[in-house]
Every structure is written in structure tokens, then in C-alpha cells.
Amino acid sequence: MGDWPAEQSNREADTIVRRRQGRRALASLVVAALIAAAATACALPLRDLGPLPPRYSGPPLAADTVVSEMTSVLAAEGITVERQPSDVLGSHSERLSGLHAPQTVDGALKAAFERARSEHGWQTGPDMGSGTLTLVKGNWTALASFPGEAAQGLQALVIVSLTCIDCGDAAPAPTGHPSAPTRQQLSPTASILEPKREP
């Protein structure tokens, strides 16, 4: 009987040790699960999901195609425009500009953009305010702003900007550049710095 308190004390100590071991084992499982979840979360962004989808719908269009379509619909509404040369190497943009009677220019622009939708499949672009018209087709966006009031006796300036997204081979070739720029084109101050030669 004298050993009973000692045995009871040993049993209580064993119980306490086992509980601690159980808690440690449970904590280890939780930590392992968290590490596995973190590793999985970190691995997901590294998987190769293939190429990103294009930022536009439909086949890519060449610059000449969109310029021809927009020039055609504008001409049908009495707005004659010219294709401006690209002055920025590698620029994926085109600009059409012309003049029109200020009294009817807003209506003519609206009619031309509506004609582009009905005849050439252009879609209404993002809303950029009541003074701006936008269209999208394939990898191109067309934008025109209403010219506003022109000075007395002058015609209104019409500008239609065409911007390409992910052009690749459809990118417009830059125009208006000589094959080899001269020194004066590279540096406007070159002629000032050069010493004058006596005749």
C-alpha cells in the first residue's frame, strides 16, 4: 500500500507526457499541411499555361486594310482624308486627316462610323465621352473626336487615329524616312556648330 501514491504519480506523469507528445504530433501535422499548401500555392504560378490569348477577337488585320476601309466610309459621307506618313519608327498607328464643312462635320463623322459598322464589320469601341467616336475591329481601334467650332471662313479639321494592338506582321511600315539620315537630321544644331567655309 505504501507504493500506491508513487504508482499514481507515475501514471499521472505518463499521462501528461503522452498528452504533450500527442499535441506535438498534432502540431507537426498542422505545420506539415501548411508547408504543403504553401508549396502548392507557390508552384501553381510557375506552371506553363501556354501562350496568352490575344487581346482582340478575329484575325489580325493589315494596316492597309483598315486604312482603306476607313477612307472609304469617310469618302462616302463627303469627308476626303489623306493617310499621313508615320514619323515614329516602329509605331503601330496610322492617321487620316482632312477638311470638311464645319456645319455638317459632326453628322458626317457619325454617319461614316455607322457605315463602318454596317458595311465592314467594325464594332462600337469603349466609351470615351460624348465628343469622341470609337470603333474596334480585330487588332485595330479607330478614334475620332468632333472638331468643334472652326474659325469664320475655315473648314473643320478631321482626324481619325488608327491604333494597332499586337500587330506583328500587320504593323504599318514607317514612311517618310530616307534610307540614311543626314547629320543635320540627327542633330538640328549641327549646322550651327559647323565652321563656316570661305567660298
PDB file of C-alpha atoms in Angstrom:
ATOM      1  CA  MET A   1       0.000   0.000   0.000  1.00  0.00           C
ATOM      2  CA  GLY A   2       2.944   2.255   0.591  1.00  0.00           C
ATOM      3  CA  ASP A   3       3.790   2.231  -3.115  1.00  0.00           C
ATOM      4  CA  TRP A   4       0.298   3.313  -4.298  1.00  0.00           C
ATOM      5  CA  PRO A   5       0.909   7.092  -4.246  1.00  0.00           C
ATOM      6  CA  ALA A   6       4.121   6.578  -6.183  1.00  0.00           C
ATOM      7  CA  GLU A   7       2.369   4.453  -8.810  1.00  0.00           C
ATOM      8  CA  GLN A   8      -0.413   7.003  -9.134  1.00  0.00           C
ATOM      9  CA  SER A   9       2.139   9.764  -9.535  1.00  0.00           C
ATOM     10  CA  ASN A  10       3.924   7.794 -12.254  1.00  0.00           C
ATOM     11  CA  ARG A  11       0.652   7.205 -14.093  1.00  0.00           C
ATOM     12  CA  GLU A  12      -0.194  10.910 -13.971  1.00  0.00           C
ATOM     13  CA  ALA A  13       3.278  11.755 -15.248  1.00  0.00           C
ATOM     14  CA  ASP A  14       2.887   9.234 -18.092  1.00  0.00           C
ATOM     15  CA  THR A  15      -0.495  10.725 -18.977  1.00  0.00           C
ATOM     16  CA  ILE A  16       0.932  14.233 -19.065  1.00  0.00           C
ATOM     17  CA  VAL A  17       3.867  13.111 -21.246  1.00  0.00           C
ATOM     18  CA  ARG A  18       1.545  11.291 -23.653  1.00  0.00           C
ATOM     19  CA  ARG A  19      -0.720  14.342 -23.952  1.00  0.00           C
ATOM     20  CA  ARG A  20       2.268  16.545 -24.704  1.00  0.00           C
ATOM     21  CA  GLN A  21       3.515  14.087 -27.313  1.00  0.00           C
ATOM     22  CA  GLY A  22       0.056  13.972 -28.865  1.00  0.00           C
ATOM     23  CA  ARG A  23      -0.096  17.748 -29.021  1.00  0.00           C
ATOM     24  CA  ARG A  24       3.361  17.906 -30.585  1.00  0.00           C
ATOM     25  CA  ALA A  25       2.380  15.286 -33.160  1.00  0.00           C
ATOM     26  CA  LEU A  26      -0.794  17.227 -33.996  1.00  0.00           C
ATOM     27  CA  ALA A  27       1.165  20.481 -34.260  1.00  0.00           C
ATOM     28  CA  SER A  28       3.684  18.774 -36.542  1.00  0.00           C
ATOM     29  CA  LEU A  29       0.862  17.573 -38.819  1.00  0.00           C
ATOM     30  CA  VAL A  30      -0.621  21.073 -38.980  1.00  0.00           C
ATOM     31  CA  VAL A  31       2.767  22.610 -39.825  1.00  0.00           C
ATOM     32  CA  ALA A  32       3.376  19.949 -42.482  1.00  0.00           C
ATOM     33  CA  ALA A  33      -0.041  20.629 -44.018  1.00  0.00           C
ATOM     34  CA  LEU A  34       0.622  24.389 -44.070  1.00  0.00           C
ATOM     35  CA  ILE A  35       4.028  23.881 -45.709  1.00  0.00           C
ATOM     36  CA  ALA A  36       2.490  21.594 -48.339  1.00  0.00           C
ATOM     37  CA  ALA A  37      -0.270  24.126 -49.057  1.00  0.00           C
ATOM     38  CA  ALA A  38       2.259  26.955 -49.367  1.00  0.00           C
ATOM     39  CA  ALA A  39       4.434  24.897 -51.689  1.00  0.00           C
ATOM     40  CA  THR A  40       1.424  24.090 -53.870  1.00  0.00           C
ATOM     41  CA  ALA A  41       0.361  27.741 -53.973  1.00  0.00           C
ATOM     42  CA  CYS A  42       3.872  28.807 -54.979  1.00  0.00           C
ATOM     43  CA  ALA A  43       4.115  26.101 -57.627  1.00  0.00           C
ATOM     44  CA  LEU A  44       0.842  26.996 -59.383  1.00  0.00           C
ATOM     45  CA  PRO A  45       2.009  30.347 -60.845  1.00  0.00           C
ATOM     46  CA  LEU A  46       5.133  28.648 -62.209  1.00  0.00           C
ATOM     47  CA  ARG A  47       3.230  26.164 -64.350  1.00  0.00           C
ATOM     48  CA  ASP A  48       3.434  26.717 -68.095  1.00  0.00           C
ATOM     49  CA  LEU A  49      -0.119  27.506 -69.145  1.00  0.00           C
ATOM     50  CA  GLY A  50       0.829  28.181 -72.757  1.00  0.00           C
ATOM     51  CA  PRO A  51       0.653  31.466 -74.669  1.00  0.00           C
ATOM     52  CA  LEU A  52      -1.712  34.183 -73.525  1.00  0.00           C
ATOM     53  CA  PRO A  53      -4.868  34.627 -75.592  1.00  0.00           C
ATOM     54  CA  PRO A  54      -4.866  37.626 -77.953  1.00  0.00           C
ATOM     55  CA  ARG A  55      -6.235  40.887 -76.608  1.00  0.00           C
ATOM     56  CA  TYR A  56      -8.598  41.150 -79.554  1.00  0.00           C
ATOM     57  CA  SER A  57     -11.110  38.984 -81.390  1.00  0.00           C
ATOM     58  CA  GLY A  58     -10.949  37.947 -85.003  1.00  0.00           C
ATOM     59  CA  PRO A  59      -7.966  37.620 -87.326  1.00  0.00           C
ATOM     60  CA  PRO A  60      -5.252  40.310 -87.308  1.00  0.00           C
ATOM     61  CA  LEU A  61      -5.685  42.949 -89.977  1.00  0.00           C
ATOM     62  CA  ALA A  62      -3.056  44.704 -92.056  1.00  0.00           C
ATOM     63  CA  ALA A  63      -2.690  48.477 -91.829  1.00  0.00           C
ATOM     64  CA  ASP A  64      -3.552  48.916 -95.500  1.00  0.00           C
ATOM     65  CA  THR A  65      -6.871  47.129 -94.948  1.00  0.00           C
ATOM     66  CA  VAL A  66      -8.091  49.310 -92.096  1.00  0.00           C
ATOM     67  CA  VAL A  67      -6.867  52.495 -93.792  1.00  0.00           C
ATOM     68  CA  SER A  68      -8.729  51.538 -96.967  1.00  0.00           C
ATOM     69  CA  GLU A  69     -11.967  50.764 -95.096  1.00  0.00           C
ATOM     70  CA  MET A  70     -11.964  53.950 -93.041  1.00  0.00           C
ATOM     71  CA  THR A  71     -11.011  56.108 -96.034  1.00  0.00           C
ATOM     72  CA  SER A  72     -13.867  54.546 -97.998  1.00  0.00           C
ATOM     73  CA  VAL A  73     -16.581  55.147 -95.373  1.00  0.00           C
ATOM     74  CA  LEU A  74     -15.407  58.709 -94.775  1.00  0.00           C
ATOM     75  CA  ALA A  75     -15.418  59.455 -98.516  1.00  0.00           C
ATOM     76  CA  ALA A  76     -18.942  58.053 -98.779  1.00  0.00           C
ATOM     77  CA  GLU A  77     -20.049  60.748 -96.305  1.00  0.00           C
ATOM     78  CA  GLY A  78     -18.196  63.533 -98.127  1.00  0.00           C
ATOM     79  CA  ILE A  79     -15.048  63.593 -95.963  1.00  0.00           C
ATOM     80  CA  THR A  80     -11.887  63.307 -98.037  1.00  0.00           C
ATOM     81  CA  VAL A  81      -8.875  62.288 -95.952  1.00  0.00           C
ATOM     82  CA  GLU A  82      -5.243  61.537 -96.645  1.00  0.00           C
ATOM     83  CA  ARG A  83      -3.018  58.974 -94.983  1.00  0.00           C
ATOM     84  CA  GLN A  84      -0.324  60.739 -93.010  1.00  0.00           C
ATOM     85  CA  PRO A  85       3.235  59.353 -93.023  1.00  0.00           C
ATOM     86  CA  SER A  86       4.404  57.674 -89.829  1.00  0.00           C
ATOM     87  CA  ASP A  87       7.225  59.671 -88.252  1.00  0.00           C
ATOM     88  CA  VAL A  88       7.899  57.238 -85.405  1.00  0.00           C
ATOM     89  CA  LEU A  89       9.954  54.135 -86.176  1.00  0.00           C
ATOM     90  CA  GLY A  90       8.067  51.004 -85.115  1.00  0.00           C
ATOM     91  CA  SER A  91       4.849  52.894 -84.408  1.00  0.00           C
ATOM     92  CA  HIS A  92       1.708  50.781 -84.625  1.00  0.00           C
ATOM     93  CA  SER A  93      -0.563  53.649 -85.624  1.00  0.00           C
ATOM     94  CA  GLU A  94      -1.985  55.385 -88.644  1.00  0.00           C
ATOM     95  CA  ARG A  95      -3.601  58.794 -89.002  1.00  0.00           C
ATOM     96  CA  LEU A  96      -6.090  60.022 -91.550  1.00  0.00           C
ATOM     97  CA  SER A  97      -6.718  63.750 -91.819  1.00  0.00           C
ATOM     98  CA  GLY A  98      -8.813  66.021 -93.988  1.00  0.00           C
ATOM     99  CA  LEU A  99     -11.102  69.034 -94.028  1.00  0.00           C
ATOM    100  CA  HIS A 100     -14.886  69.294 -94.039  1.00  0.00           C
ATOM    101  CA  ALA A 101     -17.578  71.927 -93.731  1.00  0.00           C
ATOM    102  CA  PRO A 102     -17.953  72.757 -90.030  1.00  0.00           C
ATOM    103  CA  GLN A 103     -21.763  72.859 -90.203  1.00  0.00           C
ATOM    104  CA  THR A 104     -22.065  69.168 -91.147  1.00  0.00           C
ATOM    105  CA  VAL A 105     -18.830  67.591 -89.949  1.00  0.00           C
ATOM    106  CA  ASP A 106     -20.247  66.021 -86.763  1.00  0.00           C
ATOM    107  CA  GLY A 107     -23.104  64.338 -88.601  1.00  0.00           C
ATOM    108  CA  ALA A 108     -20.787  63.164 -91.376  1.00  0.00           C
ATOM    109  CA  LEU A 109     -18.409  61.577 -88.873  1.00  0.00           C
ATOM    110  CA  LYS A 110     -21.258  59.784 -87.085  1.00  0.00           C
ATOM    111  CA  ALA A 111     -22.620  58.510 -90.389  1.00  0.00           C
ATOM    112  CA  ALA A 112     -19.166  57.339 -91.505  1.00  0.00           C
ATOM    113  CA  PHE A 113     -18.590  55.384 -88.297  1.00  0.00           C
ATOM    114  CA  GLU A 114     -22.069  53.851 -88.594  1.00  0.00           C
ATOM    115  CA  ARG A 115     -21.259  52.874 -92.182  1.00  0.00           C
ATOM    116  CA  ALA A 116     -18.036  51.204 -90.975  1.00  0.00           C
ATOM    117  CA  ARG A 117     -20.133  49.096 -88.571  1.00  0.00           C
ATOM    118  CA  SER A 118     -22.751  48.098 -91.137  1.00  0.00           C
ATOM    119  CA  GLU A 119     -20.545  47.605 -94.209  1.00  0.00           C
ATOM    120  CA  HIS A 120     -17.189  46.447 -92.825  1.00  0.00           C
ATOM    121  CA  GLY A 121     -17.989  44.754 -89.523  1.00  0.00           C
ATOM    122  CA  TRP A 122     -16.442  47.273 -87.148  1.00  0.00           C
ATOM    123  CA  GLN A 123     -17.795  47.193 -83.594  1.00  0.00           C
ATOM    124  CA  THR A 124     -18.503  50.042 -81.182  1.00  0.00           C
ATOM    125  CA  GLY A 125     -15.387  50.720 -79.110  1.00  0.00           C
ATOM    126  CA  PRO A 126     -15.010  51.836 -75.490  1.00  0.00           C
ATOM    127  CA  ASP A 127     -16.978  54.877 -74.407  1.00  0.00           C
ATOM    128  CA  MET A 128     -14.614  57.843 -74.236  1.00  0.00           C
ATOM    129  CA  GLY A 129     -17.155  60.595 -73.814  1.00  0.00           C
ATOM    130  CA  SER A 130     -19.828  62.262 -75.909  1.00  0.00           C
ATOM    131  CA  GLY A 131     -17.300  64.149 -78.040  1.00  0.00           C
ATOM    132  CA  THR A 132     -15.418  61.056 -79.220  1.00  0.00           C
ATOM    133  CA  LEU A 133     -16.275  58.173 -81.572  1.00  0.00           C
ATOM    134  CA  THR A 134     -14.509  54.810 -81.257  1.00  0.00           C
ATOM    135  CA  LEU A 135     -14.594  51.581 -83.236  1.00  0.00           C
ATOM    136  CA  VAL A 136     -12.754  48.270 -82.890  1.00  0.00           C
ATOM    137  CA  LYS A 137     -12.079  45.524 -85.399  1.00  0.00           C
ATOM    138  CA  GLY A 138      -9.589  42.711 -84.981  1.00  0.00           C
ATOM    139  CA  ASN A 139      -6.381  44.179 -83.641  1.00  0.00           C
ATOM    140  CA  TRP A 140      -7.232  47.802 -84.537  1.00  0.00           C
ATOM    141  CA  THR A 141      -9.023  50.675 -82.810  1.00  0.00           C
ATOM    142  CA  ALA A 142     -10.338  53.726 -84.672  1.00  0.00           C
ATOM    143  CA  LEU A 143     -10.880  57.000 -82.821  1.00  0.00           C
ATOM    144  CA  ALA A 144     -12.165  60.388 -83.936  1.00  0.00           C
ATOM    145  CA  SER A 145     -13.136  63.488 -81.963  1.00  0.00           C
ATOM    146  CA  PHE A 146     -15.655  66.043 -83.100  1.00  0.00           C
ATOM    147  CA  PRO A 147     -13.662  69.062 -84.346  1.00  0.00           C
ATOM    148  CA  GLY A 148     -15.785  71.691 -82.628  1.00  0.00           C
ATOM    149  CA  GLU A 149     -16.358  75.172 -83.992  1.00  0.00           C
ATOM    150  CA  ALA A 150     -13.957  76.338 -86.670  1.00  0.00           C
ATOM    151  CA  ALA A 151     -12.866  79.922 -87.209  1.00  0.00           C
ATOM    152  CA  GLN A 152     -15.001  82.024 -89.528  1.00  0.00           C
ATOM    153  CA  GLY A 153     -14.472  81.025 -93.137  1.00  0.00           C
ATOM    154  CA  LEU A 154     -12.304  77.981 -92.357  1.00  0.00           C
ATOM    155  CA  GLN A 155     -13.150  74.313 -92.722  1.00  0.00           C
ATOM    156  CA  ALA A 156     -13.089  71.912 -89.769  1.00  0.00           C
ATOM    157  CA  LEU A 157     -10.076  69.636 -89.397  1.00  0.00           C
ATOM    158  CA  VAL A 158     -10.992  65.937 -89.283  1.00  0.00           C
ATOM    159  CA  ILE A 159      -8.511  63.475 -87.759  1.00  0.00           C
ATOM    160  CA  VAL A 160      -9.096  59.727 -87.453  1.00  0.00           C
ATOM    161  CA  SER A 161      -6.468  57.849 -85.450  1.00  0.00           C
ATOM    162  CA  LEU A 162      -5.990  54.109 -86.028  1.00  0.00           C
ATOM    163  CA  THR A 163      -4.063  52.173 -83.378  1.00  0.00           C
ATOM    164  CA  CYS A 164      -2.883  48.579 -83.693  1.00  0.00           C
ATOM    165  CA  ILE A 165      -2.617  46.058 -80.834  1.00  0.00           C
ATOM    166  CA  ASP A 166      -0.206  43.119 -81.192  1.00  0.00           C
ATOM    167  CA  CYS A 167       0.388  43.961 -84.816  1.00  0.00           C
ATOM    168  CA  GLY A 168       3.296  41.677 -85.602  1.00  0.00           C
ATOM    169  CA  ASP A 169       3.454  41.406 -89.393  1.00  0.00           C
ATOM    170  CA  ALA A 170       0.407  43.661 -89.688  1.00  0.00           C
ATOM    171  CA  ALA A 171       2.319  46.643 -88.301  1.00  0.00           C
ATOM    172  CA  PRO A 172       2.450  49.528 -90.747  1.00  0.00           C
ATOM    173  CA  ALA A 173       5.807  50.146 -92.327  1.00  0.00           C
ATOM    174  CA  PRO A 174       7.179  53.560 -91.376  1.00  0.00           C
ATOM    175  CA  THR A 175       7.088  56.028 -94.232  1.00  0.00           C
ATOM    176  CA  GLY A 176       8.662  59.372 -94.896  1.00  0.00           C
ATOM    177  CA  HIS A 177      12.187  58.351 -93.809  1.00  0.00           C
ATOM    178  CA  PRO A 178      15.265  58.487 -96.047  1.00  0.00           C
ATOM    179  CA  SER A 179      17.371  55.332 -96.156  1.00  0.00           C
ATOM    180  CA  ALA A 180      20.225  57.010 -94.308  1.00  0.00           C
ATOM    181  CA  PRO A 181      19.550  60.083 -92.157  1.00  0.00           C
ATOM    182  CA  THR A 182      21.880  63.001 -92.656  1.00  0.00           C
ATOM    183  CA  ARG A 183      23.909  64.588 -89.887  1.00  0.00           C
ATOM    184  CA  GLN A 184      21.608  67.586 -89.811  1.00  0.00           C
ATOM    185  CA  GLN A 185      18.571  65.313 -89.321  1.00  0.00           C
ATOM    186  CA  LEU A 186      20.271  63.583 -86.402  1.00  0.00           C
ATOM    187  CA  SER A 187      21.333  66.856 -84.805  1.00  0.00           C
ATOM    188  CA  PRO A 188      19.428  70.067 -85.551  1.00  0.00           C
ATOM    189  CA  THR A 189      22.321  72.100 -84.147  1.00  0.00           C
ATOM    190  CA  ALA A 190      24.916  70.532 -86.439  1.00  0.00           C
ATOM    191  CA  SER A 191      24.739  73.359 -88.980  1.00  0.00           C
ATOM    192  CA  ILE A 192      25.190  75.938 -86.237  1.00  0.00           C
ATOM    193  CA  LEU A 193      28.270  74.248 -84.781  1.00  0.00           C
ATOM    194  CA  GLU A 194      29.989  73.619 -88.086  1.00  0.00           C
ATOM    195  CA  PRO A 195      32.582  76.300 -89.027  1.00  0.00           C
ATOM    196  CA  LYS A 196      31.713  78.433 -91.997  1.00  0.00           C
ATOM    197  CA  ARG A 197      33.742  77.707 -95.098  1.00  0.00           C
ATOM    198  CA  GLU A 198      35.057  80.500 -97.234  1.00  0.00           C
ATOM    199  CA  PRO A 199      33.945  80.332-100.893  1.00  0.00           C
TER     200      PRO A 199
END
